[in-house]
Coordinates of C-alpha atoms and ligand atoms in Angstrom, one line a residue:
X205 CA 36.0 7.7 -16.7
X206 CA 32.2 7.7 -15.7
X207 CA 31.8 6.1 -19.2
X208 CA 32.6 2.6 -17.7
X209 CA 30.2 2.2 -15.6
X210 CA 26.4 1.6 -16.7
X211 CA 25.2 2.3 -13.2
X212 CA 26.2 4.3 -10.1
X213 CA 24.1 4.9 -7.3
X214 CA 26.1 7.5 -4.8
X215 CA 25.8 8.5 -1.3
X216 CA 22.1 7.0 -1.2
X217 CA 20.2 7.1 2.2
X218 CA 17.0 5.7 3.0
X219 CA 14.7 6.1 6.3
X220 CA 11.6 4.3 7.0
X221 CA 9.6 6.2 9.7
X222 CA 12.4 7.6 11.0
X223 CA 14.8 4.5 11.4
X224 CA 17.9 5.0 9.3
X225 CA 18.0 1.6 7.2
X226 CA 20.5 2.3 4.2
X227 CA 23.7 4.6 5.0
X228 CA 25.6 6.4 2.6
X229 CA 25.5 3.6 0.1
X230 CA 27.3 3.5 -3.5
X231 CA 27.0 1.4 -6.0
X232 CA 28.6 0.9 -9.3
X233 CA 28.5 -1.6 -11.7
X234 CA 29.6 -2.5 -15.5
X235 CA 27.9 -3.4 -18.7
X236 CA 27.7 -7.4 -18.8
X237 CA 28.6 -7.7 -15.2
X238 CA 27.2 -10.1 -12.8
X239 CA 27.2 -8.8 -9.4
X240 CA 25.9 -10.8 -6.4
X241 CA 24.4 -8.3 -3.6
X242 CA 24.9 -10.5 -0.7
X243 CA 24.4 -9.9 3.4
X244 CA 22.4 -11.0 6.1
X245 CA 18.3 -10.9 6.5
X246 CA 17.6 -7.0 6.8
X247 CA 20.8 -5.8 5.8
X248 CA 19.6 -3.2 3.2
X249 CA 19.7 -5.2 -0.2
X250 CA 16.2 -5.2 -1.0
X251 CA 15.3 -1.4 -0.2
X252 CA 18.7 -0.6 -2.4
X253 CA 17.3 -2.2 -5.4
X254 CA 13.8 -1.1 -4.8
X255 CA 14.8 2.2 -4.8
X256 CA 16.9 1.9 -7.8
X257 CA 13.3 0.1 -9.6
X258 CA 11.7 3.0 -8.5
X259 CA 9.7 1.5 -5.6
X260 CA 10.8 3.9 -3.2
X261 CA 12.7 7.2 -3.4
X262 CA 15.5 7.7 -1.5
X263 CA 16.1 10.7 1.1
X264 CA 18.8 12.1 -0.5
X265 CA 21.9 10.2 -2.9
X266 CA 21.9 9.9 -6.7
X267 CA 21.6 7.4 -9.6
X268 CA 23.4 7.6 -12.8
X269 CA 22.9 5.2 -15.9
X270 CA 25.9 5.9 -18.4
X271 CA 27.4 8.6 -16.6
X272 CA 24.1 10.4 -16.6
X273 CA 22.0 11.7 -13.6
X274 CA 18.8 10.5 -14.0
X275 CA 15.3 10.8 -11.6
X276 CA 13.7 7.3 -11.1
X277 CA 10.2 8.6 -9.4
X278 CA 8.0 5.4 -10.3
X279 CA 8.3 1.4 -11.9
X280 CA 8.1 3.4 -15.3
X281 CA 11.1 5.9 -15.2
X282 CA 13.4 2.7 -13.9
X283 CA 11.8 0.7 -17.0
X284 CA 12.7 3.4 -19.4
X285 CA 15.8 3.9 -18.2
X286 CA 16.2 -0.5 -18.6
X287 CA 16.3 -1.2 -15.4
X288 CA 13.8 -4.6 -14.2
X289 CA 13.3 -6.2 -11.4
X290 CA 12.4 -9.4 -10.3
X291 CA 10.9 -9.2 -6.8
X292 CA 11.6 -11.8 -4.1
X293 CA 8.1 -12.0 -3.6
X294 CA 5.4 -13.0 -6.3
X295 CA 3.5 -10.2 -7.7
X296 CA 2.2 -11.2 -10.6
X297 CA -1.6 -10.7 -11.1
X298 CA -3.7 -14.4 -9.9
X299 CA -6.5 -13.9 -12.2
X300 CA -4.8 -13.1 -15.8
X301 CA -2.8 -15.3 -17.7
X302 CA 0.9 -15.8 -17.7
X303 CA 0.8 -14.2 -21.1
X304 CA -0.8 -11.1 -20.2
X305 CA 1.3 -11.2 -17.4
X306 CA 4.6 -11.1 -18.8
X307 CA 3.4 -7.7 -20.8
X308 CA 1.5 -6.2 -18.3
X309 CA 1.6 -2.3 -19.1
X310 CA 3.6 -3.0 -22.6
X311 CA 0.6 -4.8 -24.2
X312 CA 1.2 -5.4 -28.1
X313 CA -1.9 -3.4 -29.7
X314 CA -3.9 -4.2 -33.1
X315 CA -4.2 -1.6 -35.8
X316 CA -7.0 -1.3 -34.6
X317 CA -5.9 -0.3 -31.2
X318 CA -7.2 -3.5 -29.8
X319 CA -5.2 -5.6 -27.5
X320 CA -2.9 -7.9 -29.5
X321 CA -3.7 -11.0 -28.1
X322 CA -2.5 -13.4 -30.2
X323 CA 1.0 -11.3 -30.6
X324 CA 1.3 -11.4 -27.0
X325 CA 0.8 -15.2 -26.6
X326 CA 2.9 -16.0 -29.6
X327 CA 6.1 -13.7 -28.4
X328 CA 5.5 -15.0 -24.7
X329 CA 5.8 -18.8 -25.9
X330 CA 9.1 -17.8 -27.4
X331 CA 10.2 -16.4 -24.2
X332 CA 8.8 -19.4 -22.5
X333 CA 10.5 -21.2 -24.6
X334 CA 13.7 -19.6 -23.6
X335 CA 13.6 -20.7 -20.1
X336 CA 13.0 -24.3 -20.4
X337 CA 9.1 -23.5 -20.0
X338 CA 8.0 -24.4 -23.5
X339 CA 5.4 -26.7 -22.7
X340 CA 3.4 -24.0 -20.6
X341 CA 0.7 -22.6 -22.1
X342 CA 0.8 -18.8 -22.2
X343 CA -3.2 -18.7 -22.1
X344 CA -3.2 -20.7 -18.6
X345 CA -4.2 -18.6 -15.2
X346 CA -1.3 -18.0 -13.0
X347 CA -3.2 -18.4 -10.3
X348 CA -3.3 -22.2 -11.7
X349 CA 0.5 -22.2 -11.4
X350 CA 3.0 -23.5 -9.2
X351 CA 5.1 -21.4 -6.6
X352 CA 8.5 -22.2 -8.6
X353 CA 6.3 -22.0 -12.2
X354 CA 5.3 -18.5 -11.1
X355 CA 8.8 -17.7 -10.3
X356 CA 9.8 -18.4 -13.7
X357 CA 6.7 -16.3 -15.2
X358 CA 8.1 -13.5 -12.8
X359 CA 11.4 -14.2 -14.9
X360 CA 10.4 -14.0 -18.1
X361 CA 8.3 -11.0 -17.5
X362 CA 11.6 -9.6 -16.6
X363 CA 13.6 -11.1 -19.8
X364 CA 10.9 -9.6 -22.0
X365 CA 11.7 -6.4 -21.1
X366 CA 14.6 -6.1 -22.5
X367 CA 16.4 -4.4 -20.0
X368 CA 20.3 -3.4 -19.8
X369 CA 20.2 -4.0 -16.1
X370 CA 18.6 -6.8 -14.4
X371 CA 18.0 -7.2 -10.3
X372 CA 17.0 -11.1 -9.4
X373 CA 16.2 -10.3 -5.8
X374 CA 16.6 -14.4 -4.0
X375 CA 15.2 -15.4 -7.8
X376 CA 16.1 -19.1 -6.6
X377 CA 14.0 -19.2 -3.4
X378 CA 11.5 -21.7 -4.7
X379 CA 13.1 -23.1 -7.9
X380 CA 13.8 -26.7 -9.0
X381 CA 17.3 -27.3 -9.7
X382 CA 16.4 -28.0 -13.4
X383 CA 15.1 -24.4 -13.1
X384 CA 17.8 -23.2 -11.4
X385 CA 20.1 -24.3 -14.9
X386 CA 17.7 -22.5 -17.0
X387 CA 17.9 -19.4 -15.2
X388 CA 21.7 -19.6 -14.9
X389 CA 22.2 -20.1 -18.9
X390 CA 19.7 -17.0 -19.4
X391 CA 22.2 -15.3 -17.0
X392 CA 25.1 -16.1 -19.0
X393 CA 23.5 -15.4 -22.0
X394 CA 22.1 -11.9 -21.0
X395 CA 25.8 -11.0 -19.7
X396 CA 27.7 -11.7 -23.0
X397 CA 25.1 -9.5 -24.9
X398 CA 25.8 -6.7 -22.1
X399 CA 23.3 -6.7 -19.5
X400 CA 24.2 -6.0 -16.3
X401 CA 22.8 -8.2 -13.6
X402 CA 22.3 -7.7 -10.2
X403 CA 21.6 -11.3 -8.2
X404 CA 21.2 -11.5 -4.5
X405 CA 21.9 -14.7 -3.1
X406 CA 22.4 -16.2 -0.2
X407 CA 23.7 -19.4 -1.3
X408 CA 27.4 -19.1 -2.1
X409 CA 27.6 -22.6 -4.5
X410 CA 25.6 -20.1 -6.7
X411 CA 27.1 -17.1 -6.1
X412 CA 30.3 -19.2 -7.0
X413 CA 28.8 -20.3 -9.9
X414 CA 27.6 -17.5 -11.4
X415 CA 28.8 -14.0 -10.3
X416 CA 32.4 -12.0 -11.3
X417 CA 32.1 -10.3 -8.3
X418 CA 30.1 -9.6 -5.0
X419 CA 29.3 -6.8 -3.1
X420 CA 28.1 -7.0 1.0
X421 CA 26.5 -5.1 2.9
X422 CA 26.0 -5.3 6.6
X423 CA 23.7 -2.9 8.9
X424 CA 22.5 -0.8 5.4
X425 CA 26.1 -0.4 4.8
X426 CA 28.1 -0.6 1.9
X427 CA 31.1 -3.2 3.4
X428 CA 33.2 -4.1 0.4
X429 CA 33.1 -4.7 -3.6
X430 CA 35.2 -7.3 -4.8
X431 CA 35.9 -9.8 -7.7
X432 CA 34.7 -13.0 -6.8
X433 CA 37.8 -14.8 -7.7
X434 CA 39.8 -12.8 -4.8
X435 CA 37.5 -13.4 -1.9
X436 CA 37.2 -16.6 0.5
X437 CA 34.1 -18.2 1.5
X438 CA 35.2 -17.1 5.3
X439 CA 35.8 -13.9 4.3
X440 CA 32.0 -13.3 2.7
X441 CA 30.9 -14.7 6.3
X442 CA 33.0 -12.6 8.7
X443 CA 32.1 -9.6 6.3
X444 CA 28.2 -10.4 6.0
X445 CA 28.1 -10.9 9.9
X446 CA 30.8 -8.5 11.4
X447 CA 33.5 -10.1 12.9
X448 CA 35.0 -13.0 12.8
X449 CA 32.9 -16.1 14.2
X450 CA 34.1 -18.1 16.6
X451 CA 32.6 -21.5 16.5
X452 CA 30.7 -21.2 13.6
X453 CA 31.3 -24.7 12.6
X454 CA 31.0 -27.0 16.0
X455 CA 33.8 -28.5 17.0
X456 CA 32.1 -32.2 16.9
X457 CA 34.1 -35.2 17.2
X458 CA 32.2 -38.5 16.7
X459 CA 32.1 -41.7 18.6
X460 CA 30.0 -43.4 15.7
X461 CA 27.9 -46.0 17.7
X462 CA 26.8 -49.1 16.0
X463 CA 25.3 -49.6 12.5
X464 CA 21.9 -48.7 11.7
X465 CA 21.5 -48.3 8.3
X466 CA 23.3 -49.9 5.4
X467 CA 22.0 -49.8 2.1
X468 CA 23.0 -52.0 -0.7
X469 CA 23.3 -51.3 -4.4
X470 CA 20.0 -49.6 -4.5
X471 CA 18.6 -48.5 -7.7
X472 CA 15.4 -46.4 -8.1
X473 CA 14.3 -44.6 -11.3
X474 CA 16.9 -41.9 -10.4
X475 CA 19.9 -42.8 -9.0
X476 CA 21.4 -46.6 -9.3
X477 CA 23.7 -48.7 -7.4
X478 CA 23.4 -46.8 -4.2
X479 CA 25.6 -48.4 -1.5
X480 CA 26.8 -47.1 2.2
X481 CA 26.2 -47.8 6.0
X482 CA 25.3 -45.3 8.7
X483 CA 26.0 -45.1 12.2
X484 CA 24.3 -43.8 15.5
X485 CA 25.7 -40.5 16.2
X486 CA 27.9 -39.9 12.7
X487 CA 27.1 -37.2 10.2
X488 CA 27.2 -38.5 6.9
X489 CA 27.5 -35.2 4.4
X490 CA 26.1 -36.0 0.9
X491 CA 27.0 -33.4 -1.8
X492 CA 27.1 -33.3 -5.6
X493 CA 25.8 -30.6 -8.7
X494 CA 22.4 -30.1 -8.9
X495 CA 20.0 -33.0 -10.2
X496 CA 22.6 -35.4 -9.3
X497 CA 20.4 -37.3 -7.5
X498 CA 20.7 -36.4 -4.1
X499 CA 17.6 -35.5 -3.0
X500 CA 15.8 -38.9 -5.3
X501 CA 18.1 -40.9 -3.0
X502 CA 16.6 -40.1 0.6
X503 CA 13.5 -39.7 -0.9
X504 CA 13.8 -43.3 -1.6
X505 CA 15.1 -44.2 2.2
X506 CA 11.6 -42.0 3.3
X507 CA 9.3 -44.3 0.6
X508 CA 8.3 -41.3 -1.1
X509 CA 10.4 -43.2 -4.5
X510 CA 9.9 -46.5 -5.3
X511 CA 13.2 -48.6 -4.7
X512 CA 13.5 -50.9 -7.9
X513 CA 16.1 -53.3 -6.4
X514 CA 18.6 -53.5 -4.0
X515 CA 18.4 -53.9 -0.1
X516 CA 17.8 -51.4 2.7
X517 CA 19.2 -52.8 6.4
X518 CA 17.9 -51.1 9.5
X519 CA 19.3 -52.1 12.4
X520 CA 20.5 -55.2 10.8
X521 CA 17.5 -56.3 9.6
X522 CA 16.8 -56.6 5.8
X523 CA 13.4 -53.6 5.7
X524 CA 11.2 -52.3 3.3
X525 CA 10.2 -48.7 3.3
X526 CA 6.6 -48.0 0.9
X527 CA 5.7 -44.5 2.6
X528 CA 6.7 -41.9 4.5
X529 CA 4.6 -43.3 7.2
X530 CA 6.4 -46.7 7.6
X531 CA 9.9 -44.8 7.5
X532 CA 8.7 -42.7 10.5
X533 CA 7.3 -45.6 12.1
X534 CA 11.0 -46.9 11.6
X535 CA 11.8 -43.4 13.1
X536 CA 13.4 -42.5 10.0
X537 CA 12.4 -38.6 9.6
X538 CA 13.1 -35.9 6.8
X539 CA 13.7 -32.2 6.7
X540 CA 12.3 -31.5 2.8
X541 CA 14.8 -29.0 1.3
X542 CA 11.9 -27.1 0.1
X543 CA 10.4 -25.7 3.5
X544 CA 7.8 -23.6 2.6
X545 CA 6.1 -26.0 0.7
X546 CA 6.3 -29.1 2.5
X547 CA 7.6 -28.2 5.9
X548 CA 5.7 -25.2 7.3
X549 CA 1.9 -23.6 7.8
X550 CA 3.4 -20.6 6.8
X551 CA 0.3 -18.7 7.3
X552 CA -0.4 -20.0 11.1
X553 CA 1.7 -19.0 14.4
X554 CA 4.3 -20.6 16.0
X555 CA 2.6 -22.3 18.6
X556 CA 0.4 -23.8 15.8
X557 CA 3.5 -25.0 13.7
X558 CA 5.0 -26.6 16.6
X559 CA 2.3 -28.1 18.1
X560 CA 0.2 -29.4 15.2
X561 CA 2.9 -31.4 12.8
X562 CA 3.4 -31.5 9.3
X563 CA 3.6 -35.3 9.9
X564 CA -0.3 -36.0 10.6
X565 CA -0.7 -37.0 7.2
X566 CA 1.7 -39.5 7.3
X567 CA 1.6 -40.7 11.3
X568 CA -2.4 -41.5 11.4
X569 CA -2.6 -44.2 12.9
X570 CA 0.9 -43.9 14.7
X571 CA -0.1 -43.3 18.6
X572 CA 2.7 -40.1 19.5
X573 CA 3.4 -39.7 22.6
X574 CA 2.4 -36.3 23.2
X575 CA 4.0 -35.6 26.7
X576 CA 7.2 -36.7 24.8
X577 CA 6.8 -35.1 21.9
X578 CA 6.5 -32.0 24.0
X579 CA 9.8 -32.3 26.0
X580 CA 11.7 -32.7 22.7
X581 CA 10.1 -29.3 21.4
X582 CA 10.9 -27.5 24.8
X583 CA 14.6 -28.9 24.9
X584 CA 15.4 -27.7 21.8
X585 CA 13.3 -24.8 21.0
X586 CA 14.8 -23.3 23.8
X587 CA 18.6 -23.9 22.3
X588 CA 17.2 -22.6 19.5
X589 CA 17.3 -18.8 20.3
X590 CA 14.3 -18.5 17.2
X591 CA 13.8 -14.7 17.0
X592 CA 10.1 -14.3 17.9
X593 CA 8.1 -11.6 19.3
X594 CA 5.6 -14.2 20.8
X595 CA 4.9 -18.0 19.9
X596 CA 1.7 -16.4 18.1
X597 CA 3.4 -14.9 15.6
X598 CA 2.7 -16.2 12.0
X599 CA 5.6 -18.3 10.9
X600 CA 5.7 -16.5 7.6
X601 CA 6.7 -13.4 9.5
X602 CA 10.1 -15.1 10.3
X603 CA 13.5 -14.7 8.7
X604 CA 14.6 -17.9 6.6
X605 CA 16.6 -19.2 9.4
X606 CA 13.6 -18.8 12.3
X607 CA 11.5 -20.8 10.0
X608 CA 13.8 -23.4 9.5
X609 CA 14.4 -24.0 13.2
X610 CA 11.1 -23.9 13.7
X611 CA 11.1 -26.7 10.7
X612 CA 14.0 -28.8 12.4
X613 CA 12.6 -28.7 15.6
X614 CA 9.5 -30.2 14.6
X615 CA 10.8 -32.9 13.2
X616 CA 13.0 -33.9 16.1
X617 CA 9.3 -34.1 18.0
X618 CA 9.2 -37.8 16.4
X619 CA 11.9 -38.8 18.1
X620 CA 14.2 -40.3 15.2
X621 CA 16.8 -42.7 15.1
X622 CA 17.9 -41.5 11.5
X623 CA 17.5 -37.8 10.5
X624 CA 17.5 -36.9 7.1
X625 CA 18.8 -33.1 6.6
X626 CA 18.1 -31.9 2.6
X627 CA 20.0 -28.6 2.1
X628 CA 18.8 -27.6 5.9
X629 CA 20.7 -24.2 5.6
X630 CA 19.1 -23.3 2.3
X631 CA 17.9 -19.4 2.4
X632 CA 19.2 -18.8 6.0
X633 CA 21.4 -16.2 7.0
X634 CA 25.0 -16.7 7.8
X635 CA 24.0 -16.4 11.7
X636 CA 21.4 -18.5 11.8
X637 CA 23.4 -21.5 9.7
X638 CA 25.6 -21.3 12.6
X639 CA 23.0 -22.1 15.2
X640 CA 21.6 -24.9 13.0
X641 CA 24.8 -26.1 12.4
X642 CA 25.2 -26.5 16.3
X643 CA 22.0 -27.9 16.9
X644 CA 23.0 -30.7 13.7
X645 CA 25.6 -31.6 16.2
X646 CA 23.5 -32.1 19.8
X647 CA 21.1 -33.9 17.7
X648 CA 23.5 -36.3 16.9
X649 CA 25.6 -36.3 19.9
X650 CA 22.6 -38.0 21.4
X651 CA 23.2 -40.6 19.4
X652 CA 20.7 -39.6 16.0
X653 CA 22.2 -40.6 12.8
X654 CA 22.1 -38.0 10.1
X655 CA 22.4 -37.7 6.5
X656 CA 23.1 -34.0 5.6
X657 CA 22.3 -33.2 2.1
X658 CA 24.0 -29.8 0.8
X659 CA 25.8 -28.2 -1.9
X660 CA 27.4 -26.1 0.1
X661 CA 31.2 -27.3 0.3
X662 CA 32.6 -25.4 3.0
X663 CA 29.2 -27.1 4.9
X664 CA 29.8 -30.5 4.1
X665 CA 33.3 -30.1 4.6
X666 CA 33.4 -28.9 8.1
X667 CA 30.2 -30.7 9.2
X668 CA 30.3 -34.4 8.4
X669 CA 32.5 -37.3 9.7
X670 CA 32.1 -38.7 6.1
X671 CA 31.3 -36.8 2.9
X672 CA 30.0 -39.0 -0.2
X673 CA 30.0 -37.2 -3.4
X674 CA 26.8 -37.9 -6.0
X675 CA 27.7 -37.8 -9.8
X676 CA 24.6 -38.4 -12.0
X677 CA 22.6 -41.1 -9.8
X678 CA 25.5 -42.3 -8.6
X679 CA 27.6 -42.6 -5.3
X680 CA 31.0 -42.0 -6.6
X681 CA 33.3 -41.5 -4.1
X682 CA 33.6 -41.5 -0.1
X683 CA 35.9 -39.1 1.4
X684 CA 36.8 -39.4 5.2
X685 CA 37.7 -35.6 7.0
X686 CA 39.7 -37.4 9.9
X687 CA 41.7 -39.0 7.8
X688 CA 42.8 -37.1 4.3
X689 CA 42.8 -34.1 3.4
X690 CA 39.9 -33.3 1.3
X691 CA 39.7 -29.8 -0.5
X692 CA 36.9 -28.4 -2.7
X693 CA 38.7 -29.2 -5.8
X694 CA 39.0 -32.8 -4.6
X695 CA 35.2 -33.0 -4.1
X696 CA 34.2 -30.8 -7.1
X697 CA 36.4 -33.4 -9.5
X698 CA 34.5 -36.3 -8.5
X699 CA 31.4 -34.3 -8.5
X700 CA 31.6 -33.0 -12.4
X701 CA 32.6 -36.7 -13.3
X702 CA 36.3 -36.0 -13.5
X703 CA 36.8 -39.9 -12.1
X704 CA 35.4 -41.1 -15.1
X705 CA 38.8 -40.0 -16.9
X706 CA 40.8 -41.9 -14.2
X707 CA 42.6 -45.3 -14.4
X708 CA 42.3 -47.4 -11.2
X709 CA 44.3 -49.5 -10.7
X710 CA 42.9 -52.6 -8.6
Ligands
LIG245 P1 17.4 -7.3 3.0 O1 16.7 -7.3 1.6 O2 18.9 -7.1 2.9 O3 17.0 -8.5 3.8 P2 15.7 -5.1 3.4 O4 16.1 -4.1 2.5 O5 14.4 -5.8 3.1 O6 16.8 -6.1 3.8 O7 15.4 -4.4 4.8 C1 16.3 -3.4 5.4 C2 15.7 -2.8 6.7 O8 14.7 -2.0 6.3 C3 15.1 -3.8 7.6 O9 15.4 -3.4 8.9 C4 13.6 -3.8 7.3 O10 12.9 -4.1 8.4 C5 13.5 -2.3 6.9 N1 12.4 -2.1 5.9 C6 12.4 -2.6 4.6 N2 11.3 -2.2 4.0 C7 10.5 -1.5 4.9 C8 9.3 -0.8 4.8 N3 8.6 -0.8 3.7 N4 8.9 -0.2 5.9 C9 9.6 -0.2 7.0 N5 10.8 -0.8 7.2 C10 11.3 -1.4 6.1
LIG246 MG1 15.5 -8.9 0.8

């Protein structure tokens, strides 16, 4: 019986000076299976898989690869025994290169007994290679590298290895979507030859994508194991959080005010022929597969891309938007999907984030008013319920969702008449979305206009008053919640291109 399963980890329990954090877990999994390992910030997931890596030994429980007990003790026994992991946080070494990175402890050595340089740079371009990353050097410093870059070193370290199971701990956190793609073929392409991958997510369009089935735990519990076929979207929540929740989408009906923003047929390097109005107080969802454009087209309404033809209206009036600074001087704002790169001082408190804003660079010259700015923040920071011990704390020592009020709030300190949202619930725990997802709705029941990028269907579906769907560049299709029904299916078909096939008939 035993046979079937590559791993088991039974009855494991973990304590970390004295506070109980994993119960009784078990964990079993096939050859060639993905599994997503899902649940909410400090649910267990991490000290589960560290334990199986051997990071940290358990108190008592046991592991068996093949049906056979085995000791994991250090990094080495899980390594021999195939197991790799790819941390959620960076630790490759700064100061060596990506190819002595990726073999780190395995060097290739000469007849000599020298270290095999050229070996190791020539097997780590092929990897490289692999993952989209063929035009990196493998001689380059890592410390030279890019966040998302050294994610995909971090990945290929772990490809190289060989290894029959394979933990992606949040592997996605700072990846492009083009990334993204390369990681998710290499997924595939590991699971048909056997290995068994463990991926925790929070994002359920990729956990869709790319799991057979999902396990969640809650409270260092084991909750349930399922295929991912069987199990809703609202099931995965209630289970993640622990009962069913109420309100989790607001109940927001819109009085959309008057128009003021229409853009016609705009065309940028990336997307072309981009038409559609806006209104004070409406929620206009924008969804579509990754790298179709989304994110290029606000980008262009914020002047961070160049808008090649076309017209932008605000208010009416025919405007022309060459920088981030003259869109928030149009009080125009944007919440970057990538936060920690463009949205937070991760390494400063609180108080600093909220109070110095990411904006300076782009409002010199702009006089803020300050006593303003600071009623906004203490309206809705107070809503906010952020989880803090003190406004001192260091951002960085927040959960995903924390730092991403922190994020939203500081942009609402500018006071915008249009508010653009990219993938705002990226990384954040099912909890948290629901508090952002609330404050989305005050923001624009006082009248903001907001354009809510996500790829998140159930999001999109329950959160805008109008939903358009992006298909390479392009707009494609407008869908209207009051008025039709719209399922996934509907969205996904327009979203993969499916329209192309159809006949309209005019
Ligand atoms: P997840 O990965 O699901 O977010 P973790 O496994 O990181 O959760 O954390 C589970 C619990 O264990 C949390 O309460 C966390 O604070 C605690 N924890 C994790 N690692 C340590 C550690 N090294 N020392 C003390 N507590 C820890
Ligand atoms: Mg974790």
């Amino acid at each position: 019986m035993n046979e079937d399963y590559i791993l088991q980890m039974k009855g494991i329990n973990k304590s970390f000076s004295g506070v109980h954090v994993l119960h009784d877990v078990s964990f079993e999994m096939r050859a060639g299976e993905v599994r997503a390992l899902a649940g909410e910030n400090g649910a267990g997931k991490s000290t589960l898989m560290k334990i199986l890596g051997g990071i940290y030994d358990c108190d008592s429980g046991e592991i068996l690869i093949q049906g056979e007990k085995i000791g994991i003790g250090s990094v080495q026994d899980a390594s021999r025994h195939g197991v790799s992991i790819i941390h959620q946080e960076i630790v490759l070494v700064q100061d060596m290169t990506v190819g002595e990175n990726i073999f780190l402890g395995r060097e290739f050595k000469t007849r000599s007994g020298f270290v095999d340089f050229r070996r190791i740079y020539k097997e780590a371009s092929e990897i490289l290679g692999r993952i989209g990353l063929g035009d990196l050097s493998p001689d380059t410093v890592v410390r030279e590298l890019s966040l998302s870059q050294q994610q995909m070193v971090e990945i290929a370290k772990a490809l190289s290895a060989n290894s029959r199971i394979l933990v992606m701990d949040e592997p996605t956190s700072s990846l492009t979507d083009r990334e993204v793609e390369f990681l998710f073929d290499q997924i595939r392409a590991l699971s048909k030859k056997g290995v068994s991958i463990i991926y925790i997510s929070h994002k359920m369009d990729e956990i869709n994508q790319i799991a057979d089935s999902i396990t969640i735990m809650r409270d260092g519990r084991h909750i349930l194991t399922r295929p991912i076929c069987g199990i809703s979207y609202e099931e995965i929540i209630q289970n993640m959080v622990g009962h069913k929740i109420e309100d989790y989408y607001p109940d927001y009906k819109v009085k959309p005010g008057k128009e003021v923003l229409r853009v016609e047929h705009m065309t940028t390097e990336k997307v072309e022929d981009i038409s559609f109005t806006l209104s004070e107080g409406e929620i206009l969802g924008i969804t579509g597969l990754m790298g179709a454009g989304r994110t290029e087209m606000v980008n262009a309404l914020f002047g961070l891309e160049p808008v090649l033809s076309g017209e932008i209206y605000l208010d009416g009036q025919k405007s022309v938007i060459q920088s981030p600074r003259e869109a928030m001087k149009k009080k125009i704002s944007l919440v970057p999907e990538d936060r920690k790169e463009k949205g937070l001082f991760l390494e400063n408190s609180i108080s600093f984030n909220m109070t110095v804003t990411v904006m300076d660079e782009f409002i010199k010259g702009i006089a803020v008013d300050s006593k303003k700015e600071q009623e906004i923040l203490d309206e809705y920071v107070n809503q906010l319920d952020i989880k803090m011990a003190d406004t001192e704390q260091l951002v960085v020592e927040l959960s995903g969702g924390n730092q991403q009020k922190v994020v939203i709030s500081k942009w609402l300190a500018s006071a915008p008449r249009i508010l653009i949202l990219d993938e705002p619930t990226r990384g954040v725990d099912v909890g948290a979305k629901s508090d952002i997802y609330h404050l989305i709705c005050k923001i624009a029941e006082k009248g903001v206009a907001i354009i809510l990028i996500s790829s998140e269907l159930p999001e999109v579906m329950n959160m805008s008053s109008r939903i358009g769907v992006m298909c390479e560049g392009r707009l494609v299709k407008f869908f209207e919640p009051d008025k039709e029904e719209i399922t996934q299916e509907k969205i996904m078909h327009y979203a993969t291109g499916g329209y192309e096939h159809e006949t309209y008939s005019q």
